[in-house]
Each structure stands twice: as C-alpha cells, then as structure tokens.
Amino acid sequence: GHDGSFKLSYYNEYKSYLSMVRLKLEAELEGHDGPVWSVDWSPVSKTLATAGSDKIVRLWRKEGDCGKWVCFANLDGGNAKTIRQVTWSPCGRKLATASFDSVCAVWEYSDGEGWELGATLEGHENEVKSVAWSRDGDYLASCSRDKTVWVWEVTGDDYECASVLQVHTQDVKRVAWHPNTPVLASSSYDNTIKLYRENGDDWECYDTLSGHSSTVWAICFNKNGDKLVSCSDDRTLRVWTSKDSKKYTCASSLFGFHGRPIYDVCWGRHGYIASASGENTIRVFELNGSSLLLSHVEENAHKGDVNTIRWKGNLLASGGDDEVVRIWMLETT
C-alpha cells in the first residue's frame, strides 16, 4: 500500500479543471529529413537546437523585422546515426548529442570560428539515448541501451570518465541532473528511476524509485529540485517529492488522461508541466498541492507521435514524427 500522501487521479473521477491557459502556435520549423527526436533551448538566448534521425543538429532563432524563425546553422558530421538527444551546456557555448552510433559528440562555439566539433566521447557499447550537463557544467552524464550510465568529468575541453554505473537491468532512456545539487537521476526500460551521488572518487546509486509499470521514458526536476516528474509507457505521469533533495517519494500519479505512451515531460520554471504523447497531443498541467490538474489539451499538435518538448519562459518547443518542430506560446487569460 501507499502512504497517506499518495494520490491517484483517474480521469473518470476527475472534475474537469481546464483553466484559462492555451497554447498559441507561433511558428512551424521545417528542415529535418526524418522524425525529430529532441529539442532544447539555449540557457542564455532564445536559440533552439533540434535533432533527429537525419543526424544533423539545427540551430534556430528569430531574425529580421518580422521576427521569422530561421535555421542559421547546421551541425553535421558529429554522429553517424540518429541523434536521440541534443542538450546545451549551462554556459550556452557547448552542445552535446546522444546518438545511436554509440557516441556522444560535443560541439563547441568560439568567437570567430563559430561551431566546431570539439570532442567525441566513446565508451558505450551501443545506442546512447540521453545526455545531460550538470548545473555548473563540470559533469556530463550519458546513458545507453547497454544498461549503463556514464559520468564524464569536464575540464575545459577535456572529458574524462569519472564513473560507469550499471544498476539498471535494461535500456536506460534518460538522464537528468538536479538543478541545485550534484545529484543525477536516470530512468529506464526496467520501469524504475535511479538516483546517484558522488562518493569519494566514484559515484554511487543511493535510491531507486519504483511505481511505474512500464518503461519510464523521461524525467524532469522542477526549478527548486524538491520535486521530480516522470512519464511512462504505462500512460501515467508521477510526481515525486523530497524534503532534502535526496530521498524522493511518490506524491501523486495521474492516470487516464493519456491514451498512448507519454514520451517526454518538461517542468517549466513558471510551474506548468507539459507532456508529449503518442496520440499526437500536448497536454499542460499545473500542480495544486500534490495533485496534477489538467490546464490545456492541444490535440493534433503534430501529425504523429510527439517525441520531445521543452519550455523557455512561456515558449514551448515540440518535435515529432512528422519531421516538424513547432513553437507555441503559453497564453493565460
């Protein structure tokens, strides 16, 4: 059984709480040749990086008087197969990719030279599914179908493997760092979330979060790190809470809103949670106490599975199987 704080929300028992927020389509970005697997906003500008099965990282920004979104850079040649994730470093001058070629590529920006391939991190035995920078940029984490999580120590342009963690029993789908402390989380095909911390010269897994009944596709901390949201092939969202940013317990589970697997989830700094699912739909939730309330449903957000979703202020970027990236504006009335 669950402790008393655990709440299970079912759609049929649920009083509709569609608050006065909506997503307004601001732009459609076309250029990828194949499904878009990852979008990520620069932490220092309104530049969007996108990547997918065409093996190219594309960079987009608004240009000109009319503010049209344009692709101003194509980073090609870093990976030989599908790029599953692209992510910005905290300084906004590096981009790391996770690819099915079993390699993490790191692109680096320098004044005068622009973007250049700075490093190729090898070690995983097969497809790399996710890559994430720690909040200070001192560490890079990667995870793979080989069931391992790697922690790389970053010193300038040098990347050294600090730890290889093999505690998941299946394919590891996502890695995410705590926003304020050196805690790393990973989620897996084995239905669990693992938490890691530094222990002397190595890293250790110190907790396992169980509850999902199928693959945990994605995890995301809130801005304070006292909460974590997870999404799963079991079609549920779970919110995990912590008093010390170390041990997390499940505070609520949301079931019945998604008819297909939920592939990505992002917790914006404004408090809204967006989910991307296999029914072409984006949903926006807000937290009330420990319960998730549905605020908006954007049906047919893409013509196919929505694979990836990221907030930047009130802007929301999404990418899908339809090869298109869309930028939405969250409007509150």
mmCIF file of N, CA, C and O in Angstrom, residues 1 48 72 139-142 177 259 301 322:
data_model
loop_
_atom_site.group_PDB
_atom_site.id
_atom_site.type_symbol
_atom_site.label_atom_id
_atom_site.label_comp_id
_atom_site.label_asym_id
_atom_site.label_seq_id
_atom_site.Cartn_x
_atom_site.Cartn_y
_atom_site.Cartn_z
ATOM 1 N N GLY A 1 0.811 -1.194 0.000
ATOM 2 C CA GLY A 1 0.000 0.000 0.000
ATOM 3 C C GLY A 1 0.850 1.252 0.000
ATOM 4 O O GLY A 1 2.043 1.208 0.236
ATOM 5 N N LEU A 48 17.096 27.828 -30.389
ATOM 6 C CA LEU A 48 16.604 26.468 -30.226
ATOM 7 C C LEU A 48 17.489 25.506 -31.010
ATOM 8 O O LEU A 48 17.781 25.739 -32.183
ATOM 9 N N PHE A 72 19.857 28.949 -38.749
ATOM 10 C CA PHE A 72 21.071 29.701 -39.088
ATOM 11 C C PHE A 72 22.336 28.850 -39.006
ATOM 12 O O PHE A 72 23.415 29.311 -39.355
ATOM 13 N N TYR A 139 30.190 18.357 -15.077
ATOM 14 C CA TYR A 139 29.966 16.946 -15.403
ATOM 15 C C TYR A 139 29.007 16.830 -16.581
ATOM 16 O O TYR A 139 28.116 17.666 -16.766
ATOM 17 N N LEU A 140 29.202 15.772 -17.332
ATOM 18 C CA LEU A 140 28.279 15.396 -18.393
ATOM 19 C C LEU A 140 27.879 13.947 -18.127
ATOM 20 O O LEU A 140 28.741 13.104 -17.866
ATOM 21 N N ALA A 141 26.589 13.670 -18.149
ATOM 22 C CA ALA A 141 26.114 12.297 -17.949
ATOM 23 C C ALA A 141 25.549 11.773 -19.258
ATOM 24 O O ALA A 141 24.969 12.524 -20.043
ATOM 25 N N SER A 142 25.733 10.471 -19.493
ATOM 26 C CA SER A 142 25.162 9.831 -20.675
ATOM 27 C C SER A 142 24.620 8.461 -20.277
ATOM 28 O O SER A 142 25.050 7.873 -19.288
ATOM 29 N N TRP A 177 19.997 15.970 -14.370
ATOM 30 C CA TRP A 177 20.669 16.441 -13.157
ATOM 31 C C TRP A 177 19.715 17.271 -12.310
ATOM 32 O O TRP A 177 18.887 18.024 -12.834
ATOM 33 N N GLY A 259 -4.031 8.385 -23.710
ATOM 34 C CA GLY A 259 -4.454 7.107 -24.263
ATOM 35 C C GLY A 259 -3.318 6.300 -24.861
ATOM 36 O O GLY A 259 -3.486 5.131 -25.212
ATOM 37 N N ALA A 301 -1.307 18.262 -32.178
ATOM 38 C CA ALA A 301 -0.176 19.192 -32.111
ATOM 39 C C ALA A 301 0.851 18.845 -33.182
ATOM 40 O O ALA A 301 1.546 19.719 -33.710
ATOM 41 N N ASP A 322 6.419 13.779 -37.474
ATOM 42 C CA ASP A 322 6.052 14.434 -38.732
ATOM 43 C C ASP A 322 7.184 15.300 -39.302
ATOM 44 O O ASP A 322 6.984 16.034 -40.271
#
